[in-house]
Coordinates of C-alpha atoms and ligand atoms in Angstrom, one line a residue:
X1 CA -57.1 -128.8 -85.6
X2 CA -57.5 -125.8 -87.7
X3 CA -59.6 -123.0 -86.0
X4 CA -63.2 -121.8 -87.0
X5 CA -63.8 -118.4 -86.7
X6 CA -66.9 -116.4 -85.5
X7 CA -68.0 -112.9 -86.3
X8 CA -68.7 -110.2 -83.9
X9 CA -71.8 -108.6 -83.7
X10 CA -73.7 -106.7 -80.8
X11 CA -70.4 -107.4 -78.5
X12 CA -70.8 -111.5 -79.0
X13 CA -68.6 -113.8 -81.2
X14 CA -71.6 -116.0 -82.9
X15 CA -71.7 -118.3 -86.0
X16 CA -72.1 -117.0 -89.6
X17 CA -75.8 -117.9 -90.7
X18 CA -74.1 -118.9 -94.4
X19 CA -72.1 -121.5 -92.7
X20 CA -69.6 -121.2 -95.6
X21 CA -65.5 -120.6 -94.7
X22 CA -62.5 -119.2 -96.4
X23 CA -58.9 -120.7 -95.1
X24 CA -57.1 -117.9 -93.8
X25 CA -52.9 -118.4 -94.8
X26 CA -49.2 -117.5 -93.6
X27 CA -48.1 -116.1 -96.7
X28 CA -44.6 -117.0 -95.6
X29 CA -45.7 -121.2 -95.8
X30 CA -49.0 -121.3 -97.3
X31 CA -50.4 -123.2 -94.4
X32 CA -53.8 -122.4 -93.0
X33 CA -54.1 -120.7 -89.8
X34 CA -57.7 -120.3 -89.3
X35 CA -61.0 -120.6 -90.9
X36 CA -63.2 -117.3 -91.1
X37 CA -66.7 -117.3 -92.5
X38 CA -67.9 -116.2 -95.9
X39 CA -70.8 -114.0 -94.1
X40 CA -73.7 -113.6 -96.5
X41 CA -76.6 -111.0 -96.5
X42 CA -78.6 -112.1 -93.4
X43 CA -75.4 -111.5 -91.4
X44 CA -74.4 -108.3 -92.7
X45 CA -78.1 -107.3 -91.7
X46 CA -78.3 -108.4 -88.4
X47 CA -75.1 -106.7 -87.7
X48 CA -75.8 -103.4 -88.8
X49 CA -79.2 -103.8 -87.1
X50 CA -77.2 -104.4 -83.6
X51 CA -75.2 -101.0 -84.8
X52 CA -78.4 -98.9 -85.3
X53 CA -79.7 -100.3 -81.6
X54 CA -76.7 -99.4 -80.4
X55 CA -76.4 -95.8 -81.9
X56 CA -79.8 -94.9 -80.1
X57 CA -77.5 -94.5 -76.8
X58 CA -74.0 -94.1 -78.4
X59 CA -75.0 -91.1 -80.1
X60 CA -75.6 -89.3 -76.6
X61 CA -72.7 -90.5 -75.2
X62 CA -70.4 -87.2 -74.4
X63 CA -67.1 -86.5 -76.3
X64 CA -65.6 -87.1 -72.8
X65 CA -67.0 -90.6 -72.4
X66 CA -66.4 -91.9 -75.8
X67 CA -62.6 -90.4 -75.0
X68 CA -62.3 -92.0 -72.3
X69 CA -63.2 -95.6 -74.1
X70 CA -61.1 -95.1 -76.5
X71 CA -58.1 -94.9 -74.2
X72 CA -59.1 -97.8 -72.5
X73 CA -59.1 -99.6 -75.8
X74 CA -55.6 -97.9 -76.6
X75 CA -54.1 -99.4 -73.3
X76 CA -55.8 -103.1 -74.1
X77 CA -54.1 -103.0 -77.4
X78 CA -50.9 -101.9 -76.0
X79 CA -51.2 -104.8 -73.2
X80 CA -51.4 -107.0 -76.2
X81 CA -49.5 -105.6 -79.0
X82 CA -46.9 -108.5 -78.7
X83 CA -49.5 -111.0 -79.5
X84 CA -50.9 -108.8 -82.0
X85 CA -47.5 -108.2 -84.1
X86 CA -47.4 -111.9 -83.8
X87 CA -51.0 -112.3 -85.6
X88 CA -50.1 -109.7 -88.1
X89 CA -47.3 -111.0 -89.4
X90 CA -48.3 -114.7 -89.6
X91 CA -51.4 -113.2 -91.6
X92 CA -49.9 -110.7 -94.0
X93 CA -45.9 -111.7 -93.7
X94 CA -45.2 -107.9 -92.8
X95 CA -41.6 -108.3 -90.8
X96 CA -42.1 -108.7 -87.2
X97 CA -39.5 -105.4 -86.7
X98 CA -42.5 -103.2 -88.4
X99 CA -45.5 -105.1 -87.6
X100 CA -44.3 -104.5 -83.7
X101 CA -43.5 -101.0 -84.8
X102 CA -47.0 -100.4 -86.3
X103 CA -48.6 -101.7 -83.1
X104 CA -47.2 -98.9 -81.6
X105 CA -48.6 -96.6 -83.9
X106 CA -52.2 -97.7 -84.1
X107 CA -52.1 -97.2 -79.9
X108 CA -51.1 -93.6 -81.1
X109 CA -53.6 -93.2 -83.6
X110 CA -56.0 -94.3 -81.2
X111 CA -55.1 -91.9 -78.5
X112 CA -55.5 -89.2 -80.8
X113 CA -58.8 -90.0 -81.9
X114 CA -59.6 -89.9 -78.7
X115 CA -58.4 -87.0 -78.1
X116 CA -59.5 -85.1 -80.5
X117 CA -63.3 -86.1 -80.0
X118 CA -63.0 -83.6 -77.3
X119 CA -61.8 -81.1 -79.4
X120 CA -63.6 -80.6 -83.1
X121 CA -64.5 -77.1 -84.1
X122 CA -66.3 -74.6 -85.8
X123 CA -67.6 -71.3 -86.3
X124 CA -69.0 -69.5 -83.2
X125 CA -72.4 -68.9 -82.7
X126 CA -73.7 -65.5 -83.1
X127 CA -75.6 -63.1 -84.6
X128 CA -74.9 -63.4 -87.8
X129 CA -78.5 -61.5 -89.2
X130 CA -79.9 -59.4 -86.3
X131 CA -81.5 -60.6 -83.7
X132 CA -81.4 -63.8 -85.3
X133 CA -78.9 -66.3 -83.1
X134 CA -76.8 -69.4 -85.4
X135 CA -75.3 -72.4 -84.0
X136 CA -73.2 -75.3 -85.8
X137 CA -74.3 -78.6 -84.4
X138 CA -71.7 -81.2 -85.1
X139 CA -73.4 -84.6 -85.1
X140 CA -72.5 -88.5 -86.1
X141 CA -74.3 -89.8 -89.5
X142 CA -75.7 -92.8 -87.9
X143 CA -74.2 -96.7 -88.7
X144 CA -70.8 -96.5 -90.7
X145 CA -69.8 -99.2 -92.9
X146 CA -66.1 -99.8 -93.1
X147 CA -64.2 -102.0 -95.9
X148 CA -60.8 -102.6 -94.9
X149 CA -57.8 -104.0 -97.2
X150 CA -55.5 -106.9 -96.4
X151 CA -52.2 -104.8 -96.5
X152 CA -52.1 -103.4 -93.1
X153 CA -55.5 -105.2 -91.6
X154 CA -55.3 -104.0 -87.6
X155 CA -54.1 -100.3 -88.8
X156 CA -56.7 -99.8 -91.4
X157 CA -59.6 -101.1 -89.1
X158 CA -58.2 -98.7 -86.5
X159 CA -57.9 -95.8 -88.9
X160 CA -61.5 -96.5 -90.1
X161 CA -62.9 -97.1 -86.5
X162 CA -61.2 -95.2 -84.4
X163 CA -62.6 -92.0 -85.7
X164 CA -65.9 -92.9 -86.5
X165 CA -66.6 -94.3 -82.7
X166 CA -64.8 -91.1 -81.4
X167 CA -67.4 -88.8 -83.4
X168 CA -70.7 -90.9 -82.3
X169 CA -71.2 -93.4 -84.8
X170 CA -71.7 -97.1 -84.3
X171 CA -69.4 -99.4 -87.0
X172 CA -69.6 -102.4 -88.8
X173 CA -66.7 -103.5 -89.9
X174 CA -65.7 -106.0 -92.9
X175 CA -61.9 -106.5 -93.0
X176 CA -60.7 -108.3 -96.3
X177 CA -61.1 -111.9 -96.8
X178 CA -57.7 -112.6 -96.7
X179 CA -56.6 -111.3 -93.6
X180 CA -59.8 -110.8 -90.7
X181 CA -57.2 -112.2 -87.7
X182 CA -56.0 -109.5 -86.1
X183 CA -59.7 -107.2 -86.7
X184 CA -61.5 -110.4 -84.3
X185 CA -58.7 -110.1 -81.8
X186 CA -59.6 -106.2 -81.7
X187 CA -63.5 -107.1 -81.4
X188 CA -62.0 -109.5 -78.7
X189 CA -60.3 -106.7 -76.2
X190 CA -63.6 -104.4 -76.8
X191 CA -65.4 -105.9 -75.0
X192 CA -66.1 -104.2 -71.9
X193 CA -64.8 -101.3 -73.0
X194 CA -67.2 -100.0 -76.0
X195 CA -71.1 -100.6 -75.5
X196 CA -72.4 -104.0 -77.3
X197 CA -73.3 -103.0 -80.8
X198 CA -71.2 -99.9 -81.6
X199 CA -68.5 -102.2 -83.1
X200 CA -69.6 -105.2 -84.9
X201 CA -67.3 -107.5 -87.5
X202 CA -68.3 -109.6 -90.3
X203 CA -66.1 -111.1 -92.3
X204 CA -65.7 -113.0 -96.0
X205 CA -66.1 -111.4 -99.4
X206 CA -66.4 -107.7 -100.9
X207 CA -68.9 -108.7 -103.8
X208 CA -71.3 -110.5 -101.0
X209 CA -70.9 -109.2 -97.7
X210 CA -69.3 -106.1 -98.5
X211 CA -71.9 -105.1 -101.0
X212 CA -74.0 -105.4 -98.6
X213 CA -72.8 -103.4 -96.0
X214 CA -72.7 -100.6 -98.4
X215 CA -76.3 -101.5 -99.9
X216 CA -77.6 -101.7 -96.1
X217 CA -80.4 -98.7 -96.0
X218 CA -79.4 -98.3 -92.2
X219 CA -75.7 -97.6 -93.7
X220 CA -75.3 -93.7 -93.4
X221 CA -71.8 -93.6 -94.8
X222 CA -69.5 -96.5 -96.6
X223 CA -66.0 -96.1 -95.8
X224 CA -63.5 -98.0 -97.7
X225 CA -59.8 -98.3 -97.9
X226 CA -59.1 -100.6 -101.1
X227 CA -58.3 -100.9 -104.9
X228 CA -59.8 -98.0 -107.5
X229 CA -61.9 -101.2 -108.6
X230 CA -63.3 -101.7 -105.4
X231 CA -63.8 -97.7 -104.7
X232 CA -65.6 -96.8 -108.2
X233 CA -67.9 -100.1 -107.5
X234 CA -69.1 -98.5 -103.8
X235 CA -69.9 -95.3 -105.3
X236 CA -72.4 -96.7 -107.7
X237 CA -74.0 -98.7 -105.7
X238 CA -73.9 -96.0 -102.7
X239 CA -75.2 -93.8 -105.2
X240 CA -78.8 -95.7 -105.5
X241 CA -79.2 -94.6 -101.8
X242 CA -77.2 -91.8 -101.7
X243 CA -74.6 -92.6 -99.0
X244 CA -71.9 -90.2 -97.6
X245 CA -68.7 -92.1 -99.2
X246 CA -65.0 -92.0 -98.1
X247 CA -62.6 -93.7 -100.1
X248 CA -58.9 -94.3 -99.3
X249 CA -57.6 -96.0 -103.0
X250 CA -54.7 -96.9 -104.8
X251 CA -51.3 -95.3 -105.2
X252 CA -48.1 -95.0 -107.5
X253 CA -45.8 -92.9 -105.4
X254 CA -43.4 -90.8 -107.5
X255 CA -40.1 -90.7 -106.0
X256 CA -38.1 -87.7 -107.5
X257 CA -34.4 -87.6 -107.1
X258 CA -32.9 -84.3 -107.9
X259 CA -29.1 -83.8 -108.5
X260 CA -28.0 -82.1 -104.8
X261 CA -30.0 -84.6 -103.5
X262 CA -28.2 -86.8 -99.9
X263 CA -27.3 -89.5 -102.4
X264 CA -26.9 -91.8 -99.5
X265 CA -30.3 -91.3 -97.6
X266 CA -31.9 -91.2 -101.3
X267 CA -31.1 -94.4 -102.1
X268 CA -32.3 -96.1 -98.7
X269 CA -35.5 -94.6 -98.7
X270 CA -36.2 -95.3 -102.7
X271 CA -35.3 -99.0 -101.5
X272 CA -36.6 -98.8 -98.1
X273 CA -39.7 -96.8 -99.6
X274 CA -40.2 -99.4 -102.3
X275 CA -40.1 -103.0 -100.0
X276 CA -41.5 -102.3 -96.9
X277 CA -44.2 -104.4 -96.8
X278 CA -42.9 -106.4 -99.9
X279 CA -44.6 -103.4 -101.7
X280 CA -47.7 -103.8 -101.0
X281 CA -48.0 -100.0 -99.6
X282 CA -50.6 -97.7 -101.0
X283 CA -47.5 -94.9 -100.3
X284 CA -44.9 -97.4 -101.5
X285 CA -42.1 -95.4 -103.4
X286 CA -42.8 -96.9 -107.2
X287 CA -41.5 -94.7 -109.7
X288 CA -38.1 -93.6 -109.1
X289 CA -37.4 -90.4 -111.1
X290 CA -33.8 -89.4 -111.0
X291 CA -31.5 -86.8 -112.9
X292 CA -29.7 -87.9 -115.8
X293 CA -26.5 -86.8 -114.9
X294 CA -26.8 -88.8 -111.4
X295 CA -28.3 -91.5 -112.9
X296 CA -25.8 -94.6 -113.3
X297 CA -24.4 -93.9 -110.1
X298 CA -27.4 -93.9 -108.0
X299 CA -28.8 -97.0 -109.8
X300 CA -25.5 -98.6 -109.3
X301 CA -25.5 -98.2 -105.4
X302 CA -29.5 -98.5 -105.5
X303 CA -29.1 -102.0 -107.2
X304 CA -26.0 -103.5 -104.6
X305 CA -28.2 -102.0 -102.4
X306 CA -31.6 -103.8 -102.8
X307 CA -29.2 -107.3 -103.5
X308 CA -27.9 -107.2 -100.2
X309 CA -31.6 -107.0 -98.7
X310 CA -32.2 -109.7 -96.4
X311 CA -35.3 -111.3 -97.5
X312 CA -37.4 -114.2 -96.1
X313 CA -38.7 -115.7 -93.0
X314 CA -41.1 -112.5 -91.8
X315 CA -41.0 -114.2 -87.8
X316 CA -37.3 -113.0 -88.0
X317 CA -35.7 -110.2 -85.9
X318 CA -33.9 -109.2 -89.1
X319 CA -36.3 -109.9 -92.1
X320 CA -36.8 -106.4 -94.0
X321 CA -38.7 -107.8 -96.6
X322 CA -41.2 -110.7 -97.0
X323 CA -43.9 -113.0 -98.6
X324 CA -46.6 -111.2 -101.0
X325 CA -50.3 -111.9 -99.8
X326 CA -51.0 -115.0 -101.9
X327 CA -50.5 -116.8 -104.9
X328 CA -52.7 -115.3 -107.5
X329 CA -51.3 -111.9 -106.4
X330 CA -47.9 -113.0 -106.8
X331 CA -49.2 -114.2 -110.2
X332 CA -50.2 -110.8 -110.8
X333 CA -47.5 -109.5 -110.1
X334 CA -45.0 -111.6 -111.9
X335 CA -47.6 -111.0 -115.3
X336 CA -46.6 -107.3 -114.6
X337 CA -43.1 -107.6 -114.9
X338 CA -42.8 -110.3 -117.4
X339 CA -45.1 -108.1 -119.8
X340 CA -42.7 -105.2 -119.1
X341 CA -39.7 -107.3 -119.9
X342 CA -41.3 -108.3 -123.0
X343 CA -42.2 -104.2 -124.1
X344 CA -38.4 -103.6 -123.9
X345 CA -37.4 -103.4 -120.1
X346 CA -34.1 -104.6 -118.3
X347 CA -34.5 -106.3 -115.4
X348 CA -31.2 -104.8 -113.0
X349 CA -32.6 -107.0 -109.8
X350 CA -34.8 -109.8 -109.1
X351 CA -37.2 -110.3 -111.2
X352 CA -38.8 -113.6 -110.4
X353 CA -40.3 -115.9 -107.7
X354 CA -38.2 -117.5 -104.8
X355 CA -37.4 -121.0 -104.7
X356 CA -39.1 -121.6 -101.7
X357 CA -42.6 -122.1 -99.8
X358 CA -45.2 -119.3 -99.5
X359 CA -45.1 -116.3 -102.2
X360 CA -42.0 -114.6 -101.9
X361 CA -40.8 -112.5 -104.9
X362 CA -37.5 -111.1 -105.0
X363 CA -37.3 -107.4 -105.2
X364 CA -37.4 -106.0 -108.4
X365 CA -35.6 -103.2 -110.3
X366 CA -36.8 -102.2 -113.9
X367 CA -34.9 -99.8 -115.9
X368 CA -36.0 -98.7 -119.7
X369 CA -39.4 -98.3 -119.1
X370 CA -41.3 -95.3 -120.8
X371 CA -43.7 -93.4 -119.0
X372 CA -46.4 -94.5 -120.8
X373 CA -46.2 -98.4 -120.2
X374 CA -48.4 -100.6 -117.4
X375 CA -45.3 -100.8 -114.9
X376 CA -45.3 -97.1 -115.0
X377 CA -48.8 -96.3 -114.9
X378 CA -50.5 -99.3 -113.0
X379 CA -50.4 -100.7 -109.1
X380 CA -48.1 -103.0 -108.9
X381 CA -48.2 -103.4 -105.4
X382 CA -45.4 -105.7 -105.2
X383 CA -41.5 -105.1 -104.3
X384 CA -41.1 -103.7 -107.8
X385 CA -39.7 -100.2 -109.1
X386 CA -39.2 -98.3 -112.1
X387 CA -35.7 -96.1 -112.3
X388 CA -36.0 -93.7 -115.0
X389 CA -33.8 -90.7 -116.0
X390 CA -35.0 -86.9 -116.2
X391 CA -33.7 -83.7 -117.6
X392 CA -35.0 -80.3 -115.9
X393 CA -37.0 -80.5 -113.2
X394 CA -39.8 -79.5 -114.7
X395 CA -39.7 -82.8 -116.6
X396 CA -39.4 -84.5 -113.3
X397 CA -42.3 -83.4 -112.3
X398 CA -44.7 -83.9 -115.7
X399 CA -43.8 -87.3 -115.5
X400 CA -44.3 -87.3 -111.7
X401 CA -48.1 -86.6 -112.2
X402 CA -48.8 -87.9 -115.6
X403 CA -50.9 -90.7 -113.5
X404 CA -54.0 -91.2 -112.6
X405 CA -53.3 -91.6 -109.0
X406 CA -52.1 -88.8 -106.1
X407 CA -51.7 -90.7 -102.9
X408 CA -48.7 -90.1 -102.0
X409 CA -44.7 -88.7 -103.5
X410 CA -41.3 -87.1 -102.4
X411 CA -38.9 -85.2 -103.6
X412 CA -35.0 -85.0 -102.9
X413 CA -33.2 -82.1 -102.7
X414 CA -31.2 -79.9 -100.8
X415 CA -32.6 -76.6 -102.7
X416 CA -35.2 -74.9 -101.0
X417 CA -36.8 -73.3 -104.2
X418 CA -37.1 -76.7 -105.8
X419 CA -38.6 -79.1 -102.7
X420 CA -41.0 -76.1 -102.2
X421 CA -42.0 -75.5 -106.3
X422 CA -42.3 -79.4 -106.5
X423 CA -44.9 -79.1 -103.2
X424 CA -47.4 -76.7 -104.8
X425 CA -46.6 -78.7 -108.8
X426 CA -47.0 -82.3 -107.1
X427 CA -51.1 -83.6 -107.1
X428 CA -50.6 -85.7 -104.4
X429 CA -52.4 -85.6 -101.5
X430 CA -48.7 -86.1 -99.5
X431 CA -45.7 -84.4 -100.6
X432 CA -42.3 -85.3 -98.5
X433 CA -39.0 -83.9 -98.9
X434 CA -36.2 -86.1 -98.0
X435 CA -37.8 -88.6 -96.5
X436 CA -40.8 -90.9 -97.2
X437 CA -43.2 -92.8 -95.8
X438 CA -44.1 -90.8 -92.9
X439 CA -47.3 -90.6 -91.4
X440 CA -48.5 -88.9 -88.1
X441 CA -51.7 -89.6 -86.0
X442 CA -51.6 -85.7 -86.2
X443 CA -51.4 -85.2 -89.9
X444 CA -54.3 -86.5 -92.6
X445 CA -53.6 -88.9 -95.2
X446 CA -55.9 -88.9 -97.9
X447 CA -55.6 -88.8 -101.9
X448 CA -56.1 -86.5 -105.1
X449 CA -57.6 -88.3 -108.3
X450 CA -58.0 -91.4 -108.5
X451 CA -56.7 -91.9 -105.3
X452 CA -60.1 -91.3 -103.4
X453 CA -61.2 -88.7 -101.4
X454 CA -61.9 -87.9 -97.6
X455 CA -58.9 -88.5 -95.9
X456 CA -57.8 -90.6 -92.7
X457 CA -55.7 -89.8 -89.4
X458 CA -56.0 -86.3 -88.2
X459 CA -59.0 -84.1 -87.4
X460 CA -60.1 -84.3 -90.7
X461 CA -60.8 -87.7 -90.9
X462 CA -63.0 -87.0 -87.3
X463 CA -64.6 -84.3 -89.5
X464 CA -65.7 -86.8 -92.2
X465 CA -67.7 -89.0 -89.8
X466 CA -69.5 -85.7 -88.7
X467 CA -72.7 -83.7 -90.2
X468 CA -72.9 -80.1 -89.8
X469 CA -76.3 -78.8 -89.1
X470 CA -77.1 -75.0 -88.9
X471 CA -79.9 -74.1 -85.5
X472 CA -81.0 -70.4 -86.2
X473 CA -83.4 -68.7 -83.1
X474 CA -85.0 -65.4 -83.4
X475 CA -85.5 -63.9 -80.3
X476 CA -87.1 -60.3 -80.2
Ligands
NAD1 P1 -59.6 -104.6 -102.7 O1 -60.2 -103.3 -103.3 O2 -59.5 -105.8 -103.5 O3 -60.3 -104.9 -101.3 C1 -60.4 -103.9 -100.3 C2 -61.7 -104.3 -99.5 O4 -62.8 -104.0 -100.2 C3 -61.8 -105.8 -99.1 O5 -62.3 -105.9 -97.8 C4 -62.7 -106.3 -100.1 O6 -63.4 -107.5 -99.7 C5 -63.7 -105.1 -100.3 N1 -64.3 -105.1 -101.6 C6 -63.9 -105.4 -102.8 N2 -64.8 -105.2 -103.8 C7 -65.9 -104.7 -103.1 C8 -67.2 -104.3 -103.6 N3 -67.5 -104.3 -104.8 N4 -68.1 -103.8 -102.6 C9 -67.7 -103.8 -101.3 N5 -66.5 -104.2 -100.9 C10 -65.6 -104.6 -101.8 O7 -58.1 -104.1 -102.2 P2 -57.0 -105.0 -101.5 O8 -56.4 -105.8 -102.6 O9 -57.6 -105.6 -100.3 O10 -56.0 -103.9 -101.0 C11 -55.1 -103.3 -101.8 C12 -55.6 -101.9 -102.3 O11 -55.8 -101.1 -101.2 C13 -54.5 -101.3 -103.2 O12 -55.1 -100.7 -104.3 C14 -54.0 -100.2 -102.2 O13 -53.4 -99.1 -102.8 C15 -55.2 -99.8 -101.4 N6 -54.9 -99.2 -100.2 C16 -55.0 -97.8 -100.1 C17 -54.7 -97.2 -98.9 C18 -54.9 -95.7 -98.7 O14 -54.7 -95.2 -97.6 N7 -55.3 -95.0 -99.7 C19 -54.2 -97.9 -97.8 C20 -54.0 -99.3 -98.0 C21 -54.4 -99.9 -99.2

C-alpha cells in the first residue's frame, strides 16, 4: 500500500485540509513511492500562523541556544544520513556515491550555521556624533517563507533553513512537488530538538501553496531557490506587500578551456561538471568553451570519455549518472536538443532517451552550435553540453558572459595572468580555476543577473535573514 503523507506544522505531522495528493516517483522506474498532499491556502495559513506563535519565544532565544539546536539537529541527521541518501536517491535518482556524499555536507553546512549564529558582526558602537552613543542591533525579520527546488531537495531546505533558524526566524518550508521525501524526514528528526512552530512543512504546488506562502502578510521575507520563472513571479507578487526577497535562480555555467590548460583534469571535470546529477545542477558545467587549436583533441578524448560513463541504476555503488526528474522534463529536454539538431548542430554523443524504464537520457554532446541559439543561451538542465571553439581569450570570455545568467563558471589554465584577468572579466557570482563545482559551508554561493540575488552558505547568507537597526542615546 502506497504511503499518504502529512505536513508538518507547529512540530505535528497532521492531514492537509485540501485532501488532494500528488504521487511522488523513483525517477529510475516511474513507480510511486509516496503520496504527499496538494496543500491549499488554509494550510499554508495555519502553518505560518504556528511560525508567527512560535517566533514570539524564538526570537529571544540566545545565539548560543539556537547553536546549540542546531548541532543537535546536525548529529540527528548524521545518525541517519544512510537512510537519508537512501530517500534521496529513490526521489531524485541522484547516484547513491553523491547523494551519501551530500549527506555529509548538509551536516557541515549545518554546523556552520550554527556556528556562525554566535558570531555575526558589525560596526562597534561608539560615539560617532558627540555625546551621542550608536549601536547596530542585528535582529531576525520575523516568519520566512522558503521555496525549495527538486534538484537537491534535503540540501536546499537545509541551505534555506539552516540560516534562517540560526539568525532567529521561525520557517515555513514548501519543498517542490516533486520531491517533499527527504524535507518530512527532516521535520521528522526536529522534533525535540527545535521548539514546535519554528519549522513547519507544507507541501504540493508553487502556483497554490507556494503563492501563498509568499502572499502570507505574516511572511517577512520569501526565500526561493528555483527557475528565473518562478523567481521573477515571487518578486511581483512580494512586491504588493513589500517582502525582503532572496532568490537563488538558474544557471548556464561557462566552462573555459584555455590552451596550457591540464588537458586531463579538464576533460573530467567538463564531463564530470556537466552529469553530475544527470545535469540537473544550477552550477552544472554547460557551455564548454575551448581554444581552437586544442579543440579536436580535447573533444576527441571528451567524447570517449562521456561514452564510457556508466549510466543507469542510481541505487548502484558505481552509477555516475542517472534518471532525469520526470517525463515531461525529459520531454523538455529532448525538445531542446532535437530543435538544436534541426538549427544545424552535430550530435558527437547521446542524444536521445534510454531504452529503458524511468527517464534516463544519455549524455549529450552538441558541437556546431553558435552562441546565439537556445542550447547556448537557455537551461537545459539535463546531461547536455555545448563544445565550441574560441580564438583569444578575450573571445573566450565575451562569449562566456554573453548570457543572461551568472551563477556559476571556471576557467582552465596554468597562467596566472589569465585565471586571474578571467576572475575580475567573468559576471558570475563563482569563478573557479581548475576545478569546478566546489562549494564550502564557509564560502557564499549566490548569483549575478539573472541568476538571483542574496546568496546562500556562508555568513552572508546568515546576514540576509538579519535586519540592521541603528539605537542612538544622548547622554549629557
Ligand atoms: P521551479 O522554479 O519550477 O520550482 C522551484 C520551487 O518554486 C518549487 O517548490 C515550486 O513549487 C515553486 N514555485 C514555482 N512557481 C512558483 C510561484 N509562482 N510562486 C511560488 N512558488 C513557486 O524550479 P525547479 O524546476 O524545481 O528547479 C530547477 C531550477 O532551480 C533551475 O532553474 C535551477 O537552476 C534552479 N536552482 C538554482 C540553484 C541556485 O543555487 N541558484 C540551486 C538549485 C536549483
Amino acid at each position: 500500500m502506497i504511503q499518504r503523507k502529512q505536513i508538518f506544522i507547529n512540530g505535528e505531522f497532521v492531514d492537509s485540509l485540501s485532501e488532494e495528493y500528488d504521487s511522488i516517483l523513483n525517477p529510475a522506474t516511474g513507480e510511486v513511492l509516496a503520496e504527499a498532499p496538494i496543500c491549499n491556502k488554509e494550510d499554508v495559513d495555519t502553518a505560518v500562523q504556528s511560525a508567527a506563535a512560535a517566533f514570539k519565544t524564538w526570537r529571544n532565544t540566545t545565539p548560543g541556544e539556537r547553536s546549540t539546536a542546531l548541532l543537535k539537529l546536525a548529529d540527528r541527521i548524521e545518525a541517519n544520513a544512510e537512510e537519508l541518501a537512501v530517500l534521496e536517491t529513490q526521489n531524485v535518482g541522484l547516484p547513491i556515491q553523491f547523494s551519501t556524499h551530500l549527506i555529509e555536507f548538509i551536516v557541515d553546512n549545518l554546523r556552520f550555521f550554527a556556528s556562525a549564529a554566535r558570531l555575526l558582526q558589525g560596526p562597534l558602537s561608539g560615539e560617532y556624533m558627540a555625546q551621542h552613543t550608536s549601536m547596530i542591533r542585528r535582529e531576525p525579520l520575523g516568519v520566512v517563507g522558503s521555496i525549495a527546488p527538486w534538484n537537491f531537495p534535503l540540501a536546499m531546505a537545509i541551505w534555506k533553513i539552516g540560516p534562517a533558524i540560526a539568525a532567529g526566524n521561525t520557517v515555513v518550508l514548501k519543498p517542490s512537488e516533486l520531491t517533499p521525501l527527504t524535507a518530512l524526514k527532516l521535520a521528522e528528526l526536529s522534533v525535540g530538538i527545535l521548539p514546535p512552530g519554528v519549522f513547519n512543512i507544507v507541501t504540493g504546488h508553487g502556483t497554490e501553496a507556494g503563492a501563498e506562502l509568499v502572499r502570507h502578510p505574516e511572511v517577512k521575507m520569501a526565500a526561493l531557490t528555483g527557475s528565473v520563472r518562478a523567481g521573477s513571479s515571487i518578486a511581483k507578487e512580494a512586491a504588493n506587500s513589500v517582502k525582503k526577497l532572496h532568490l537563488e535562480l538558474g544557471g548556464k555555467a561557462p566552462f573555459i578551456v584555455f590552451d596550457d590548460a591540464n588537458m586531463e583534469e579538464a576533460v573530467f571535470w567538463s564531463a564530470a561538471g556537466a552529469f553530475y546529477n544527470s545535469g540537473q545542477d544550477c552550477t552544472a558545467a554547460t557551455r564548454i568553451y575551448i581554444q581552437e587549436n586544442i579543440y579536436d583533441e580535447f573533444i576527441e578524448r571528451l567524447v570517449s570519455f562521456v561514452e564510457s560513463t556508466v549510466v543507469g541504476d542510481p541505487m548502484l555503488p558505481d552509477t555516475l549518472v542517472g534518471p532525469v526528474i520526470s517525463e515531461a522534463h525529459l520531454q523538455k529536454i529532448d525538445g531542446m536538443v532535437q530543435r538544436a539538431v534541426n538549427s544545424g548542430c552535430k550530435i558527437l554523443s547521446g542524444g536521445s532517451r534510454m531504452d529503458r524504464p524511468g527517464f534516463f537520457y544519455r549524455p549529450t554532446v552538441i558541437a556546431g552550435a553558435k552562441q546565439s541559439y537556445e542550447i547556448v543561451q537557455e537551461e537545459v538542465f539535463g546531461p547536455v553540453i555545448t563544445v565550441m571553439p574560441f580564438e583569444t581569450d578575450g573571445e573566450a570570455i565575451e562569449m562566456a558572459n554573453d548570457c543572461k545568467y551568472g551563477l556559476a563558471s571556471s576557467v582552465w589554465t596554468k597562467n596566472l595572468d589569465r585565471a586571474m584577468r578571467a576572475s575580475k572579466e567573468l559576471e558570475f557570482g563563482e569563478v573557479w580555476t581548475n576545478t569546478h563545482l566546489s562549494l564550502l559551508s564557509e564560502m557564499p554561493h549566490g548569483g549575478h543577473k539573472m541568476s538571483g540575488y542574496g546568496s546562500d552558505l556562508s555568513v552572508f547568507a546568515l546576514e540576509e535573514y538579519t535586519r540592521f537597526k541603528h539605537v542612538m542615546m544622548k547622554f549629557e
